[in-house]
Coordinates of C-alpha atoms and ligand atoms in Angstrom, one line a residue:
M113 CA 0.0 0.0 0.0
T114 CA 1.2 3.5 -0.8
T115 CA 0.3 6.4 1.5
D116 CA -0.8 9.0 -1.1
P117 CA -1.4 12.4 0.5
S118 CA -3.7 13.4 -2.4
D119 CA -6.0 10.4 -1.6
P120 CA -8.9 11.8 0.5
A121 CA -9.2 8.4 2.2
V122 CA -5.8 8.8 3.8
P123 CA -5.9 10.7 7.1
P124 CA -3.8 13.9 7.2
D125 CA -1.2 12.5 9.6
A126 CA -0.5 9.7 7.2
R127 CA 1.6 12.3 5.4
R128 CA 4.1 11.9 8.1
L129 CA 4.9 8.4 7.0
P130 CA 7.5 7.6 4.4
V131 CA 5.9 6.5 1.1
V132 CA 6.3 2.8 1.1
D133 CA 5.2 0.5 -1.6
D134 CA 4.1 -2.4 0.5
G135 CA 3.0 -4.4 -2.4
V136 CA 1.6 -7.8 -1.4
D137 CA 3.8 -10.6 -2.7
P138 CA 1.8 -13.8 -2.1
R139 CA 5.0 -15.5 -1.3
R140 CA 5.7 -12.9 1.4
L141 CA 2.3 -11.9 2.3
A142 CA 2.7 -11.3 6.0
E143 CA 3.7 -7.7 6.8
G144 CA 5.1 -8.8 10.1
P145 CA 8.6 -9.8 10.9
R146 CA 9.8 -12.7 8.7
E147 CA 11.5 -15.7 10.2
E148 CA 14.9 -16.4 9.2
C149 CA 15.7 -20.1 8.9
G150 CA 15.3 -23.4 10.7
V151 CA 18.0 -26.0 11.2
F152 CA 18.0 -29.7 12.0
G153 CA 20.6 -32.4 12.5
I154 CA 20.5 -36.0 13.3
F155 CA 22.9 -38.9 14.1
A156 CA 21.0 -42.2 14.1
P157 CA 22.6 -45.4 12.8
G158 CA 19.9 -47.7 11.4
E159 CA 17.3 -45.0 10.9
D160 CA 16.1 -43.3 7.7
V161 CA 17.8 -40.1 8.6
A162 CA 16.8 -38.3 5.3
T163 CA 13.1 -38.9 6.0
L164 CA 13.5 -37.9 9.7
T165 CA 15.2 -34.7 8.7
Y166 CA 12.4 -34.1 6.2
Y167 CA 9.9 -34.3 9.1
G168 CA 12.1 -32.1 11.3
L169 CA 12.2 -29.4 8.6
Y170 CA 8.4 -29.8 8.1
A171 CA 8.0 -28.8 11.8
L172 CA 10.3 -25.8 11.2
Q173 CA 8.7 -24.7 8.0
H174 CA 7.4 -21.5 9.7
R175 CA 11.0 -20.3 10.1
G176 CA 11.7 -20.2 6.4
Q177 CA 9.7 -20.8 3.3
E178 CA 12.0 -19.8 0.4
S179 CA 14.2 -22.9 0.1
A180 CA 14.9 -26.2 1.8
G181 CA 17.7 -28.7 1.7
I182 CA 19.0 -31.9 3.3
A183 CA 22.5 -33.4 3.4
T184 CA 23.1 -37.0 4.3
S185 CA 26.2 -39.2 4.7
D186 CA 26.6 -42.9 4.9
G187 CA 30.1 -42.6 6.2
S188 CA 31.9 -42.3 2.8
R189 CA 30.4 -39.3 1.1
I190 CA 28.0 -36.5 1.6
M191 CA 24.9 -36.1 -0.6
V192 CA 23.0 -32.8 -0.8
H193 CA 19.6 -32.0 -2.2
K194 CA 18.3 -28.5 -2.0
D195 CA 15.9 -26.3 -4.0
M196 CA 13.7 -23.3 -3.9
G197 CA 10.3 -23.9 -2.3
L198 CA 8.6 -25.4 0.7
V199 CA 9.9 -28.6 2.2
N200 CA 7.1 -30.7 0.7
Q201 CA 7.8 -29.1 -2.7
V202 CA 11.5 -29.8 -2.7
F203 CA 11.5 -33.5 -1.6
T204 CA 9.7 -36.6 -2.8
P205 CA 9.7 -40.0 -1.2
A206 CA 11.8 -41.3 -4.0
G207 CA 14.3 -38.5 -3.6
L208 CA 14.6 -39.1 0.1
A209 CA 15.0 -42.9 -0.4
A210 CA 18.0 -42.1 -2.6
M211 CA 19.8 -40.3 0.3
P212 CA 21.1 -43.2 2.5
G213 CA 23.1 -42.7 5.6
H214 CA 23.2 -42.4 9.4
V215 CA 24.1 -38.7 9.6
A216 CA 22.0 -35.8 8.2
I217 CA 21.4 -32.1 8.5
G218 CA 18.6 -30.0 7.1
H219 CA 17.8 -26.4 6.6
C220 CA 14.8 -24.2 5.6
R221 CA 15.6 -20.7 4.6
Y222 CA 14.3 -17.2 4.5
S223 CA 17.0 -14.9 3.1
T224 CA 18.0 -12.1 5.4
T225 CA 21.4 -11.7 3.7
G226 CA 22.2 -12.9 0.2
A227 CA 19.7 -13.2 -2.6
S228 CA 16.8 -15.6 -2.5
S229 CA 18.4 -18.0 -5.0
W230 CA 19.3 -21.7 -5.4
A231 CA 23.0 -20.9 -4.9
N232 CA 22.2 -19.5 -1.5
A233 CA 20.0 -22.3 -0.4
Q234 CA 21.4 -24.5 2.3
P235 CA 23.0 -26.8 3.4
A236 CA 26.1 -25.2 2.0
Y237 CA 28.6 -28.0 0.9
R238 CA 32.3 -27.5 0.8
E239 CA 35.1 -30.0 -0.1
S240 CA 37.2 -29.9 3.0
T241 CA 39.0 -31.4 5.8
V242 CA 40.9 -34.7 6.2
G243 CA 38.9 -37.3 4.3
S244 CA 35.6 -35.5 4.3
G245 CA 33.6 -32.6 3.0
I246 CA 31.3 -30.6 5.2
A247 CA 27.7 -29.4 4.9
L248 CA 26.4 -26.4 6.9
G249 CA 23.1 -24.9 7.8
H250 CA 22.9 -21.6 9.6
N251 CA 20.1 -19.7 11.5
G252 CA 21.0 -16.1 12.3
N253 CA 23.0 -13.3 10.8
L254 CA 26.6 -12.3 11.0
V255 CA 27.4 -8.6 11.3
N256 CA 31.0 -9.0 10.1
T257 CA 30.3 -10.7 6.8
A258 CA 32.1 -8.0 4.8
E259 CA 35.3 -8.5 6.7
I260 CA 35.2 -12.3 6.3
A261 CA 34.5 -11.8 2.5
R262 CA 37.5 -9.5 2.3
M263 CA 39.7 -11.9 4.0
L264 CA 38.7 -14.7 1.7
G265 CA 38.9 -12.5 -1.4
V266 CA 35.3 -13.2 -2.5
P267 CA 32.3 -10.9 -3.0
S268 CA 30.3 -10.3 0.2
G269 CA 27.0 -12.0 0.1
N270 CA 25.6 -15.0 2.0
D271 CA 27.1 -15.1 5.5
S272 CA 26.4 -18.8 5.8
G273 CA 28.4 -19.7 2.6
L274 CA 31.2 -17.5 3.8
M275 CA 31.2 -19.3 7.2
A276 CA 31.4 -22.7 5.3
D277 CA 34.3 -21.3 3.3
L278 CA 36.1 -20.4 6.5
L279 CA 35.5 -23.7 8.2
A280 CA 36.7 -25.7 5.2
R281 CA 39.7 -23.6 4.1
D282 CA 42.4 -25.6 5.8
P283 CA 42.5 -29.3 4.6
D284 CA 44.8 -30.3 7.3
V285 CA 42.6 -29.2 10.2
S286 CA 39.8 -31.4 11.6
V287 CA 36.3 -30.0 11.6
E288 CA 36.2 -29.8 15.3
A289 CA 39.5 -27.8 15.4
A290 CA 38.2 -25.6 12.6
I291 CA 35.1 -24.7 14.5
M292 CA 37.0 -24.1 17.7
E293 CA 39.3 -21.7 15.8
V294 CA 36.7 -19.9 13.7
A295 CA 33.6 -19.7 15.9
P296 CA 35.1 -17.3 18.4
K297 CA 35.8 -14.9 15.6
L298 CA 32.4 -14.8 14.1
V299 CA 30.4 -11.7 15.1
G300 CA 26.6 -11.8 15.2
A301 CA 23.9 -14.4 15.7
F302 CA 24.6 -18.0 14.7
S303 CA 22.9 -21.3 15.5
V304 CA 24.7 -23.7 13.2
V305 CA 24.3 -27.4 12.3
L306 CA 27.2 -28.9 10.4
M307 CA 28.2 -32.4 9.4
D308 CA 31.1 -34.3 8.0
N309 CA 31.0 -38.0 7.0
E310 CA 30.7 -39.2 10.5
R311 CA 29.4 -36.6 12.9
V312 CA 26.9 -33.8 13.5
Y313 CA 28.2 -30.6 15.0
A314 CA 26.1 -27.9 16.4
F315 CA 27.3 -24.6 17.7
R316 CA 25.7 -21.4 18.9
D317 CA 27.0 -17.8 19.3
P318 CA 28.0 -16.6 22.8
H319 CA 24.8 -14.6 23.1
G320 CA 22.6 -17.5 22.2
I321 CA 20.4 -15.2 20.2
R322 CA 18.7 -17.9 18.1
P323 CA 17.4 -21.1 19.7
L324 CA 19.2 -24.5 19.4
V325 CA 18.2 -27.6 21.4
V326 CA 19.5 -31.2 21.5
G327 CA 17.3 -34.3 21.9
R328 CA 17.8 -38.0 22.4
L329 CA 16.1 -40.6 20.1
P330 CA 14.4 -43.5 21.9
K331 CA 16.4 -46.2 20.0
G332 CA 19.7 -44.4 20.5
G333 CA 21.1 -41.6 18.4
W334 CA 20.7 -37.8 18.7
A335 CA 19.0 -34.9 17.0
V336 CA 19.4 -31.2 17.2
A337 CA 17.0 -28.5 16.0
S338 CA 16.0 -24.9 16.2
E339 CA 12.9 -25.7 18.2
T340 CA 11.7 -28.6 20.3
S341 CA 8.7 -29.1 18.0
A342 CA 11.2 -30.5 15.4
L343 CA 12.5 -32.9 18.1
D344 CA 9.0 -33.9 19.0
I345 CA 8.0 -34.8 15.5
V346 CA 10.9 -37.4 15.2
G347 CA 10.3 -38.8 18.6
A348 CA 13.4 -37.3 20.2
I349 CA 13.2 -36.3 23.9
P350 CA 14.7 -32.8 24.4
V351 CA 17.8 -33.1 26.6
R352 CA 19.1 -29.5 26.8
E353 CA 19.9 -26.4 24.8
V354 CA 23.2 -26.0 23.1
A355 CA 24.6 -23.4 25.5
P356 CA 25.6 -20.0 24.2
G357 CA 29.3 -20.2 23.1
E358 CA 29.2 -24.0 23.0
L359 CA 30.0 -26.7 20.4
V360 CA 28.2 -30.0 20.7
M361 CA 29.2 -33.1 18.7
L362 CA 26.9 -36.0 18.1
D363 CA 28.4 -39.4 17.0
E364 CA 28.6 -43.1 17.8
D365 CA 30.1 -42.3 21.2
G366 CA 27.2 -40.1 22.2
M367 CA 27.1 -36.3 22.8
H368 CA 30.3 -34.4 23.5
A369 CA 30.5 -30.7 24.3
R370 CA 33.2 -28.0 24.3
R371 CA 33.0 -24.3 25.0
F372 CA 34.6 -22.0 22.4
A373 CA 33.6 -18.7 24.2
P374 CA 32.1 -17.6 27.5
A375 CA 28.4 -17.3 27.5
T376 CA 26.8 -13.8 27.6
P377 CA 23.2 -14.8 27.0
H378 CA 20.9 -12.4 25.1
F379 CA 18.1 -14.6 23.7
C380 CA 15.8 -13.0 21.2
L381 CA 12.7 -11.7 23.0
F382 CA 10.8 -11.7 19.7
E383 CA 11.0 -15.5 19.5
W384 CA 8.3 -15.5 22.3
V385 CA 6.2 -12.8 20.6
Y386 CA 6.0 -14.2 17.1
L387 CA 8.8 -16.3 15.8
A388 CA 8.7 -19.7 17.6
R389 CA 6.0 -22.2 17.3
P390 CA 3.6 -22.2 20.3
D391 CA 4.7 -25.7 21.3
H392 CA 8.4 -24.8 21.4
V393 CA 9.8 -25.1 24.9
Q394 CA 12.4 -22.6 25.8
A395 CA 14.0 -22.6 29.3
E396 CA 11.4 -25.1 30.4
R397 CA 8.4 -23.0 29.4
S398 CA 6.3 -23.4 26.3
V399 CA 6.0 -20.4 24.1
L400 CA 2.2 -20.9 24.2
F401 CA 2.1 -20.5 28.0
S402 CA 4.1 -17.2 27.7
R403 CA 1.9 -15.9 25.0
R404 CA -1.2 -16.6 27.0
E405 CA 0.3 -14.8 30.0
V406 CA 1.1 -11.8 27.7
G407 CA -2.6 -11.7 26.9
R408 CA -3.4 -11.6 30.6
Q409 CA -0.9 -8.9 31.1
L410 CA -2.5 -6.8 28.3
A411 CA -5.9 -7.2 29.9
R412 CA -4.4 -5.9 33.2
E413 CA -2.5 -3.0 31.5
A414 CA -5.3 -2.0 29.2
P415 CA -8.8 -3.1 30.1
V416 CA -11.6 -1.9 27.9
D417 CA -15.4 -1.9 27.8
A418 CA -16.0 -4.3 24.9
D419 CA -18.2 -7.2 23.8
I420 CA -15.8 -9.9 22.6
V421 CA -12.1 -10.6 22.2
I422 CA -10.8 -11.8 18.8
A423 CA -7.4 -12.8 17.6
V424 CA -5.4 -12.0 14.5
P425 CA -4.5 -15.6 13.6
D426 CA -2.4 -17.4 14.2
S427 CA 0.2 -15.7 16.4
G428 CA -2.3 -13.6 18.3
R429 CA -4.5 -16.5 19.2
D430 CA -2.9 -17.6 22.5
A431 CA -2.7 -14.1 23.8
A432 CA -6.3 -13.3 22.9
A433 CA -7.3 -16.4 24.9
G434 CA -5.3 -15.0 27.8
Y435 CA -6.9 -11.5 27.4
A436 CA -10.4 -13.1 27.4
S437 CA -9.7 -15.2 30.4
E438 CA -8.3 -12.3 32.5
S439 CA -10.9 -9.8 31.4
G440 CA -13.9 -12.1 31.6
L441 CA -14.9 -11.2 28.0
P442 CA -15.9 -14.0 25.6
F443 CA -13.4 -15.1 23.1
A444 CA -14.6 -15.7 19.5
D445 CA -13.1 -16.6 16.1
G446 CA -13.8 -13.3 14.4
L447 CA -11.1 -13.7 11.7
V448 CA -10.5 -16.7 9.5
K449 CA -7.0 -17.2 8.0
N450 CA -6.5 -18.6 4.6
R451 CA -4.2 -21.6 5.4
Y452 CA -2.7 -21.7 2.0
V453 CA -1.4 -18.1 1.9
G454 CA 2.3 -18.1 1.1
R455 CA 2.1 -21.4 -0.6
T456 CA 1.8 -20.1 -4.1
F457 CA 4.4 -18.9 -6.6
I458 CA 2.0 -16.7 -8.5
E459 CA 3.7 -13.4 -9.2
P460 CA 2.1 -10.4 -7.5
T461 CA -0.1 -8.3 -9.8
D462 CA -1.7 -4.9 -9.2
S463 CA -5.1 -6.6 -8.7
L464 CA -3.6 -9.0 -6.1
R465 CA -1.9 -6.1 -4.3
Q466 CA -5.3 -4.3 -4.0
L467 CA -6.7 -7.3 -2.2
G468 CA -4.1 -6.7 0.5
I469 CA -5.0 -8.2 3.8
R470 CA -8.1 -9.9 2.3
L471 CA -5.8 -12.5 0.7
K472 CA -4.8 -13.6 4.1
L473 CA -7.7 -12.9 6.5
S474 CA -11.5 -12.8 6.3
P475 CA -13.8 -11.3 9.0
V476 CA -16.8 -13.4 10.2
R477 CA -19.6 -10.9 9.9
E478 CA -22.0 -12.8 12.2
I479 CA -19.4 -12.5 15.0
V480 CA -17.9 -9.0 14.5
G481 CA -21.0 -7.2 13.2
G482 CA -22.5 -4.7 15.7
R483 CA -19.9 -5.6 18.3
R484 CA -17.2 -3.7 20.2
L485 CA -14.1 -5.8 19.6
V486 CA -10.8 -6.3 21.4
V487 CA -8.4 -7.4 18.6
V488 CA -5.2 -9.0 19.8
D489 CA -2.2 -9.1 17.4
D490 CA 1.4 -10.0 17.9
S491 CA 3.1 -6.8 16.7
I492 CA 2.9 -3.8 14.4
V493 CA 5.8 -3.2 12.0
R494 CA 4.9 -0.7 9.3
G495 CA 1.3 -0.2 10.3
N496 CA -0.2 -0.8 6.9
T497 CA -1.6 -4.2 7.7
S498 CA -3.1 -3.0 11.0
R499 CA -4.8 -0.2 9.1
Q500 CA -6.3 -2.5 6.5
L501 CA -7.4 -4.9 9.3
V502 CA -9.2 -2.2 11.2
A503 CA -10.9 -0.9 8.0
M504 CA -11.9 -4.5 7.1
L505 CA -13.4 -5.2 10.5
K506 CA -15.4 -1.9 10.5
S507 CA -16.6 -2.5 7.0
A508 CA -17.8 -5.9 8.3
G509 CA -19.9 -4.1 10.8
A510 CA -17.7 -3.8 13.9
E511 CA -18.8 -1.0 16.1
E512 CA -15.5 -0.4 17.8
V513 CA -12.0 -1.9 17.3
H514 CA -9.6 -1.8 20.3
L515 CA -6.2 -3.1 19.2
R516 CA -4.0 -4.8 21.8
I517 CA -0.5 -5.7 20.8
C518 CA 1.7 -8.4 22.3
A519 CA 5.0 -6.5 21.9
P520 CA 6.1 -3.0 22.6
P521 CA 6.5 -0.6 19.6
I522 CA 9.2 -1.7 17.3
K523 CA 11.5 1.2 17.0
N524 CA 14.7 -0.3 15.6
P525 CA 15.7 -2.8 12.9
C526 CA 17.1 -6.2 13.7
Y527 CA 20.6 -7.1 12.6
Y528 CA 20.5 -10.6 14.1
G529 CA 18.5 -12.4 11.5
I530 CA 14.9 -11.2 11.5
D531 CA 13.8 -9.3 8.4
M532 CA 11.6 -6.6 9.9
A533 CA 12.1 -3.4 8.0
T534 CA 14.5 -0.5 7.8
R535 CA 14.2 2.1 10.6
A536 CA 12.5 4.5 8.2
Q537 CA 9.7 1.9 7.5
L538 CA 9.0 1.2 11.2
I539 CA 5.9 3.1 12.3
G540 CA 7.0 2.9 15.9
A541 CA 10.3 4.6 15.2
D542 CA 8.9 8.1 15.0
M543 CA 5.2 8.1 15.8
T544 CA 3.6 8.2 19.2
V545 CA 1.1 5.5 20.2
D546 CA -1.7 8.0 19.8
E547 CA -0.5 8.9 16.3
I548 CA -0.3 5.3 15.4
R549 CA -3.8 4.7 16.8
D550 CA -5.1 7.5 14.6
Y551 CA -3.2 6.2 11.6
V552 CA -4.5 2.7 11.8
G553 CA -8.0 4.0 12.6
A554 CA -8.5 2.0 15.9
D555 CA -10.7 3.3 18.7
S556 CA -7.9 2.5 21.1
L557 CA -4.5 1.0 20.9
H558 CA -2.2 -0.4 23.6
Y559 CA 1.1 -2.1 23.3
V560 CA 2.2 -4.4 26.2
S561 CA 5.0 -2.8 28.2
L562 CA 8.5 -4.1 27.8
Q563 CA 8.7 -5.2 31.4
G564 CA 5.2 -6.7 31.2
L565 CA 6.3 -8.8 28.2
V566 CA 9.6 -9.9 29.7
D567 CA 7.9 -10.9 33.0
Q568 CA 5.9 -13.5 31.0
T569 CA 9.0 -15.2 29.7
P570 CA 11.2 -17.5 31.9
M571 CA 14.2 -15.1 31.4
A572 CA 15.4 -11.9 33.0
M573 CA 15.6 -8.5 31.2
D574 CA 19.4 -8.6 31.0
E575 CA 19.4 -12.2 29.5
L576 CA 17.3 -11.0 26.5
C577 CA 18.0 -9.2 23.3
R578 CA 15.2 -6.6 23.0
A579 CA 17.0 -4.2 20.8
C580 CA 14.2 -3.8 18.3
F581 CA 12.2 -2.3 21.2
D582 CA 14.7 -0.4 23.3
G583 CA 17.8 0.0 21.0
Q584 CA 20.1 -1.9 23.4
Y585 CA 22.0 -4.0 20.9
P586 CA 24.0 -6.7 22.7
I587 CA 26.4 -7.1 19.8
P588 CA 27.7 -3.9 18.2
V589 CA 26.1 -3.3 14.9
P590 CA 27.0 -1.1 11.9
D591 CA 25.4 2.2 11.3
E592 CA 22.3 1.4 9.2
H593 CA 23.5 3.2 6.1
E594 CA 27.3 2.7 6.4
H595 CA 26.8 -1.0 6.3
L596 CA 28.9 -3.8 7.6
A597 CA 32.3 -2.4 6.6
Q598 CA 32.3 -0.2 9.7
I599 CA 32.7 -3.1 12.0
K600 CA 36.2 -3.6 13.0
F601 CA 37.4 -7.1 12.5
D602 CA 40.8 -8.4 13.3
L603 CA 41.7 -10.3 10.1
D604 CA 45.1 -11.2 11.5
A605 CA 43.4 -12.9 14.4
L606 CA 41.5 -15.1 12.0
D607 CA 44.7 -16.2 10.4
A608 CA 46.5 -16.9 13.7
Ligands
SF4_855 S1 16.6 -7.1 17.7 FE1 14.5 -7.9 18.2 S2 14.1 -9.5 16.6 FE2 16.3 -9.0 16.6 S3 17.3 -10.5 18.0 FE3 16.9 -8.7 19.2 S4 14.8 -9.0 20.1 FE4 15.1 -10.5 18.4

């Protein structure tokens, strides 16, 4: 959507917004933050590891829908199959059957750096170390990619490919030794799964920004994944997280761990708001439980005289149930989500763009008509979707729309792997809550407080990255327009 000041339907204060062509690409329909990759690894002799990895990725599909890939090894060679598309579009039963082995990793990708292309799909394979190649899958985003690229003498692009290049560049160094040497020098967010012919390796940046959890398979063997939901689907029992700054290795002798850097935890607060699946368990608490409690917190912070509570599906659903429970208002399904949104490769056209939010959500007139609604949503990024949502509910007969948001205003971009927007596109960056309320056309608007949100997670404020809300970046980031070259990186140290 474009804010056109000459359009009488656009309120005067919309002119304060930058003009943004928020064209609706059916492949990237959600205006909200986009997830940034899911990773999975498994060591399981005697099991069909390719198919188990397929199911692991299937459970992680929400973290990346642009490309998917699996690498397997039978102990003598690594096979990689990857392509653009969803997990069930990339793999067939026959294709999986042609990937034998007892070691596998998998990856589903949303591109936050590097183009959305086959070449950047993962796992990234490199001929490498003593007797084996490596395959790598990465969730996160490095902030010193330019320096790494300069050191390697290659164009800067996909941070994950560059990481694979670094780890594979010395043929006389074991994979374990290469990780122990390189990982401390990577700057940014990285939850990585890697394999050679015999082992799965998993390592996580010292801040532990993205999740990574290890599980044990009932018949022996191990799995590692971005979320516990991917362990659940293959029958693995979650054992523990890969600790921030830790390397974990899974092989026939079991699980081994080494630390490559001290832990300074800053887990991404947004994983609780939006990114992780509700059944993911982090620090012994399910995301669903936390989201429900955020809804209760919203009801305490911003009660309102209304008739019903509805959710913006899917991520607003648990919080809406919490709001309803705390407030005593009835909960109803006032919005229906098209389950197949994002599963098409139809190119966006002008007529599709005009459909806007209607491609994704439909109001149930019998429920919203003539009622005062509390509408619970996970977050507001640019504000255009919220504006369309409020207009759609009112045109369906809603008397009042009171927006309740499960995150504080997003004021800053994310450099650690979540594709939100640039600062200029963030409506929370330079508008007050009242101005945003007027822009989206709601009768009232309340964002949960930062402390109110943090209190519903199992972690303390100083253990969390919340930079997109409060600007406190735990890892130094480049100036937005001066880009990554501003980060100092000790190239000599990498060669040491
Ligand atoms: S800036 Fe926001 S989205 Fe990015 S890692 Fe920090 S809390 Fe998560």
